[in-house]
Amino acid sequence: FNYVVKKQEKQKICFGSAKSRDLSSKSGFNSFMRYYTPENFDNIAPGSYNVLESFKSTTKSCQKSFSKKGYGGLANSGYRTIHQEDFPAPNEYNTAPLPVKKKFKYPFNCSAKRKDAYINNNPGPGTYQLNSPRKRILFDHDFGHCVTMRLGVEVKCTKRNNDVCEICNEKPVGDYWHFNNRVFICRACMSEERRRPRKHKKVELNNFKKIRDCSWIHSHEGTDAKIWLMHPSVIKKWTQREAYMCSYVKD
């Protein structure tokens, strides 16, 4: 093969040009840069060369003459305005001395007692509750379905009430309290327990809810059937009034 066995001849042109390559430090410089390179001056110092010669002022005439009246477009050949001061010097004033005034005994010539700093003890603007909660009957909503009024006292409907007070071991009469329908406390024991906590702490007593059986509404007589003792409309009004009053009165 020619490109392996036969040795190629050296071409005359390298990189598409037959010109000699400049390998000095001035390669890539223009004429102005080559003229003022440090190689032209062996000893560079402020007093070692003539400034005019560096700008070719000796061989080339100055293209612009310097004006003796100044530089710039604001230079004017007219006469300068002489500013004259029309007022006397400070030491030429003949002023009369000010009369000596008698100083006041009290500041601002007032001996009244100063007021102390006023401290506003009123609460700040952000502490007021504009939308104060109003007492109203609470309702339980079922995601847009039936709305049920929350009773002030839960009603336990059963044919036989076997709840027994945990403290006195007696059957509660009337309203009583329960915790998850497992622990029951009658009304008398609850008032005594709140006054003197013995078996439960005050935090635990807050978790108890008031409840009553359905014996005042209807009678089961040991069966699942019921006999109304009061008219349903009367019971509805009773529960509404009780729910409203429970929002104001605590147990």
mmCIF file with all atom_site columns, C-alpha atoms in Angstrom, residues 140-238:
data_model
loop_
_atom_site.group_PDB
_atom_site.id
_atom_site.type_symbol
_atom_site.label_atom_id
_atom_site.label_alt_id
_atom_site.label_comp_id
_atom_site.label_asym_id
_atom_site.label_entity_id
_atom_site.label_seq_id
_atom_site.pdbx_PDB_ins_code
_atom_site.Cartn_x
_atom_site.Cartn_y
_atom_site.Cartn_z
_atom_site.occupancy
_atom_site.B_iso_or_equiv
_atom_site.pdbx_formal_charge
_atom_site.auth_seq_id
_atom_site.auth_comp_id
_atom_site.auth_asym_id
_atom_site.auth_atom_id
_atom_site.pdbx_PDB_model_num
ATOM 1  C CA . ASP A 1 140 ? -74.292 17.058 64.164 1.00 0.00 ? 140 ASP A CA 1
ATOM 2  C CA . HIS A 1 141 ? -73.972 17.109 60.362 1.00 0.00 ? 141 HIS A CA 1
ATOM 3  C CA . ASP A 1 142 ? -73.658 13.947 58.300 1.00 0.00 ? 142 ASP A CA 1
ATOM 4  C CA . PHE A 1 143 ? -71.855 15.308 55.203 1.00 0.00 ? 143 PHE A CA 1
ATOM 5  C CA . GLY A 1 144 ? -74.920 17.054 53.787 1.00 0.00 ? 144 GLY A CA 1
ATOM 6  C CA . HIS A 1 145 ? -77.440 14.408 54.808 1.00 0.00 ? 145 HIS A CA 1
ATOM 7  C CA . CYS A 1 146 ? -79.537 14.305 57.946 1.00 0.00 ? 146 CYS A CA 1
ATOM 8  C CA . VAL A 1 147 ? -78.830 17.021 60.537 1.00 0.00 ? 147 VAL A CA 1
ATOM 9  C CA . THR A 1 148 ? -79.340 15.883 64.127 1.00 0.00 ? 148 THR A CA 1
ATOM 10 C CA . MET A 1 149 ? -79.595 18.130 67.152 1.00 0.00 ? 149 MET A CA 1
ATOM 11 C CA . ARG A 1 150 ? -77.034 17.353 69.847 1.00 0.00 ? 150 ARG A CA 1
ATOM 12 C CA . LEU A 1 151 ? -78.893 16.631 73.067 1.00 0.00 ? 151 LEU A CA 1
ATOM 13 C CA . GLY A 1 152 ? -77.854 18.281 76.295 1.00 0.00 ? 152 GLY A CA 1
ATOM 14 C CA . VAL A 1 153 ? -78.130 14.930 78.112 1.00 0.00 ? 153 VAL A CA 1
ATOM 15 C CA . GLU A 1 154 ? -77.710 11.613 76.349 1.00 0.00 ? 154 GLU A CA 1
ATOM 16 C CA . VAL A 1 155 ? -80.735 9.291  76.487 1.00 0.00 ? 155 VAL A CA 1
ATOM 17 C CA . LYS A 1 156 ? -80.116 5.568  76.875 1.00 0.00 ? 156 LYS A CA 1
ATOM 18 C CA . CYS A 1 157 ? -83.003 3.548  75.443 1.00 0.00 ? 157 CYS A CA 1
ATOM 19 C CA . THR A 1 158 ? -82.976 0.013  76.889 1.00 0.00 ? 158 THR A CA 1
ATOM 20 C CA . LYS A 1 159 ? -85.599 -2.397 78.139 1.00 0.00 ? 159 LYS A CA 1
ATOM 21 C CA . ARG A 1 160 ? -83.677 -3.042 81.340 1.00 0.00 ? 160 ARG A CA 1
ATOM 22 C CA . ASN A 1 161 ? -81.137 -0.613 82.845 1.00 0.00 ? 161 ASN A CA 1
ATOM 23 C CA . ASN A 1 162 ? -78.433 -2.512 84.729 1.00 0.00 ? 162 ASN A CA 1
ATOM 24 C CA . ASP A 1 163 ? -76.020 0.412  85.298 1.00 0.00 ? 163 ASP A CA 1
ATOM 25 C CA . VAL A 1 164 ? -74.555 0.560  88.821 1.00 0.00 ? 164 VAL A CA 1
ATOM 26 C CA . CYS A 1 165 ? -72.579 3.394  90.398 1.00 0.00 ? 165 CYS A CA 1
ATOM 27 C CA . GLU A 1 166 ? -68.891 2.607  90.703 1.00 0.00 ? 166 GLU A CA 1
ATOM 28 C CA . ILE A 1 167 ? -68.494 4.334  94.072 1.00 0.00 ? 167 ILE A CA 1
ATOM 29 C CA . CYS A 1 168 ? -71.665 3.525  96.059 1.00 0.00 ? 168 CYS A CA 1
ATOM 30 C CA . ASN A 1 169 ? -72.611 0.346  94.103 1.00 0.00 ? 169 ASN A CA 1
ATOM 31 C CA . GLU A 1 170 ? -76.236 1.461  93.865 1.00 0.00 ? 170 GLU A CA 1
ATOM 32 C CA . LYS A 1 171 ? -78.515 1.960  90.894 1.00 0.00 ? 171 LYS A CA 1
ATOM 33 C CA . PRO A 1 172 ? -78.469 5.653  89.872 1.00 0.00 ? 172 PRO A CA 1
ATOM 34 C CA . VAL A 1 173 ? -81.703 7.600  89.985 1.00 0.00 ? 173 VAL A CA 1
ATOM 35 C CA . GLY A 1 174 ? -82.351 10.323 87.391 1.00 0.00 ? 174 GLY A CA 1
ATOM 36 C CA . ASP A 1 175 ? -79.343 11.747 85.559 1.00 0.00 ? 175 ASP A CA 1
ATOM 37 C CA . TYR A 1 176 ? -75.911 10.195 86.101 1.00 0.00 ? 176 TYR A CA 1
ATOM 38 C CA . TRP A 1 177 ? -72.489 10.159 84.421 1.00 0.00 ? 177 TRP A CA 1
ATOM 39 C CA . HIS A 1 178 ? -70.712 7.537  82.331 1.00 0.00 ? 178 HIS A CA 1
ATOM 40 C CA . PHE A 1 179 ? -67.335 7.034  80.675 1.00 0.00 ? 179 PHE A CA 1
ATOM 41 C CA . ASN A 1 180 ? -67.459 5.065  77.400 1.00 0.00 ? 180 ASN A CA 1
ATOM 42 C CA . ASN A 1 181 ? -70.595 3.325  78.731 1.00 0.00 ? 181 ASN A CA 1
ATOM 43 C CA . ARG A 1 182 ? -68.403 1.230  81.064 1.00 0.00 ? 182 ARG A CA 1
ATOM 44 C CA . VAL A 1 183 ? -67.876 3.324  84.193 1.00 0.00 ? 183 VAL A CA 1
ATOM 45 C CA . PHE A 1 184 ? -70.943 4.903  85.848 1.00 0.00 ? 184 PHE A CA 1
ATOM 46 C CA . ILE A 1 185 ? -71.183 7.435  88.697 1.00 0.00 ? 185 ILE A CA 1
ATOM 47 C CA . CYS A 1 186 ? -74.432 8.657  90.210 1.00 0.00 ? 186 CYS A CA 1
ATOM 48 C CA . ARG A 1 187 ? -75.257 12.327 90.763 1.00 0.00 ? 187 ARG A CA 1
ATOM 49 C CA . ALA A 1 188 ? -74.516 12.397 94.512 1.00 0.00 ? 188 ALA A CA 1
ATOM 50 C CA . CYS A 1 189 ? -71.170 10.616 94.146 1.00 0.00 ? 189 CYS A CA 1
ATOM 51 C CA . MET A 1 190 ? -70.146 12.864 91.243 1.00 0.00 ? 190 MET A CA 1
ATOM 52 C CA . SER A 1 191 ? -70.729 16.055 93.259 1.00 0.00 ? 191 SER A CA 1
ATOM 53 C CA . GLU A 1 192 ? -68.711 14.607 96.143 1.00 0.00 ? 192 GLU A CA 1
ATOM 54 C CA . GLU A 1 193 ? -65.977 13.372 93.812 1.00 0.00 ? 193 GLU A CA 1
ATOM 55 C CA . ARG A 1 194 ? -65.620 16.813 92.226 1.00 0.00 ? 194 ARG A CA 1
ATOM 56 C CA . ARG A 1 195 ? -65.358 18.430 95.622 1.00 0.00 ? 195 ARG A CA 1
ATOM 57 C CA . ARG A 1 196 ? -62.895 15.820 96.972 1.00 0.00 ? 196 ARG A CA 1
ATOM 58 C CA . PRO A 1 197 ? -61.300 13.689 94.265 1.00 0.00 ? 197 PRO A CA 1
ATOM 59 C CA . ARG A 1 198 ? -60.618 10.237 95.714 1.00 0.00 ? 198 ARG A CA 1
ATOM 60 C CA . LYS A 1 199 ? -61.062 7.615  93.027 1.00 0.00 ? 199 LYS A CA 1
ATOM 61 C CA . HIS A 1 200 ? -60.617 9.767  89.909 1.00 0.00 ? 200 HIS A CA 1
ATOM 62 C CA . LYS A 1 201 ? -58.601 12.881 89.126 1.00 0.00 ? 201 LYS A CA 1
ATOM 63 C CA . LYS A 1 202 ? -60.205 16.113 87.970 1.00 0.00 ? 202 LYS A CA 1
ATOM 64 C CA . VAL A 1 203 ? -58.878 15.584 84.465 1.00 0.00 ? 203 VAL A CA 1
ATOM 65 C CA . GLU A 1 204 ? -60.513 12.156 84.347 1.00 0.00 ? 204 GLU A CA 1
ATOM 66 C CA . LEU A 1 205 ? -63.816 13.524 85.646 1.00 0.00 ? 205 LEU A CA 1
ATOM 67 C CA . ASN A 1 206 ? -63.970 15.966 82.724 1.00 0.00 ? 206 ASN A CA 1
ATOM 68 C CA . ASN A 1 207 ? -64.165 12.993 80.346 1.00 0.00 ? 207 ASN A CA 1
ATOM 69 C CA . PHE A 1 208 ? -67.416 11.760 81.922 1.00 0.00 ? 208 PHE A CA 1
ATOM 70 C CA . LYS A 1 209 ? -70.670 12.609 80.113 1.00 0.00 ? 209 LYS A CA 1
ATOM 71 C CA . LYS A 1 210 ? -74.159 12.979 81.523 1.00 0.00 ? 210 LYS A CA 1
ATOM 72 C CA . ILE A 1 211 ? -76.721 10.333 80.629 1.00 0.00 ? 211 ILE A CA 1
ATOM 73 C CA . ARG A 1 212 ? -80.241 9.228  81.639 1.00 0.00 ? 212 ARG A CA 1
ATOM 74 C CA . ASP A 1 213 ? -82.425 6.243  80.848 1.00 0.00 ? 213 ASP A CA 1
ATOM 75 C CA . CYS A 1 214 ? -85.616 6.376  78.801 1.00 0.00 ? 214 CYS A CA 1
ATOM 76 C CA . SER A 1 215 ? -87.988 5.573  81.666 1.00 0.00 ? 215 SER A CA 1
ATOM 77 C CA . TRP A 1 216 ? -89.392 9.138  81.706 1.00 0.00 ? 216 TRP A CA 1
ATOM 78 C CA . ILE A 1 217 ? -90.282 9.029  77.984 1.00 0.00 ? 217 ILE A CA 1
ATOM 79 C CA . HIS A 1 218 ? -91.710 5.571  77.390 1.00 0.00 ? 218 HIS A CA 1
ATOM 80 C CA . SER A 1 219 ? -92.104 2.202  79.111 1.00 0.00 ? 219 SER A CA 1
ATOM 81 C CA . HIS A 1 220 ? -90.720 -1.061 77.711 1.00 0.00 ? 220 HIS A CA 1
ATOM 82 C CA . GLU A 1 221 ? -92.115 -3.445 80.359 1.00 0.00 ? 221 GLU A CA 1
ATOM 83 C CA . GLY A 1 222 ? -89.241 -5.879 79.732 1.00 0.00 ? 222 GLY A CA 1
ATOM 84 C CA . THR A 1 223 ? -89.692 -6.036 75.933 1.00 0.00 ? 223 THR A CA 1
ATOM 85 C CA . ASP A 1 224 ? -88.287 -4.243 72.896 1.00 0.00 ? 224 ASP A CA 1
ATOM 86 C CA . ALA A 1 225 ? -91.633 -2.533 72.329 1.00 0.00 ? 225 ALA A CA 1
ATOM 87 C CA . LYS A 1 226 ? -92.332 0.820  73.923 1.00 0.00 ? 226 LYS A CA 1
ATOM 88 C CA . ILE A 1 227 ? -95.343 2.684  75.213 1.00 0.00 ? 227 ILE A CA 1
ATOM 89 C CA . TRP A 1 228 ? -95.145 6.451  74.974 1.00 0.00 ? 228 TRP A CA 1
ATOM 90 C CA . LEU A 1 229 ? -95.670 8.208  78.282 1.00 0.00 ? 229 LEU A CA 1
ATOM 91 C CA . MET A 1 230 ? -95.483 11.675 76.705 1.00 0.00 ? 230 MET A CA 1
ATOM 92 C CA . HIS A 1 231 ? -96.454 13.031 73.306 1.00 0.00 ? 231 HIS A CA 1
ATOM 93 C CA . PRO A 1 232 ? -93.477 13.220 70.851 1.00 0.00 ? 232 PRO A CA 1
ATOM 94 C CA . SER A 1 233 ? -94.089 16.939 70.200 1.00 0.00 ? 233 SER A CA 1
ATOM 95 C CA . VAL A 1 234 ? -93.771 17.658 73.934 1.00 0.00 ? 234 VAL A CA 1
ATOM 96 C CA . ILE A 1 235 ? -90.573 15.602 74.092 1.00 0.00 ? 235 ILE A CA 1
ATOM 97 C CA . LYS A 1 236 ? -89.143 17.518 71.098 1.00 0.00 ? 236 LYS A CA 1
ATOM 98 C CA . LYS A 1 237 ? -89.769 20.912 72.714 1.00 0.00 ? 237 LYS A CA 1
ATOM 99 C CA . TRP A 1 238 ? -88.345 19.628 75.998 1.00 0.00 ? 238 TRP A CA 1
#
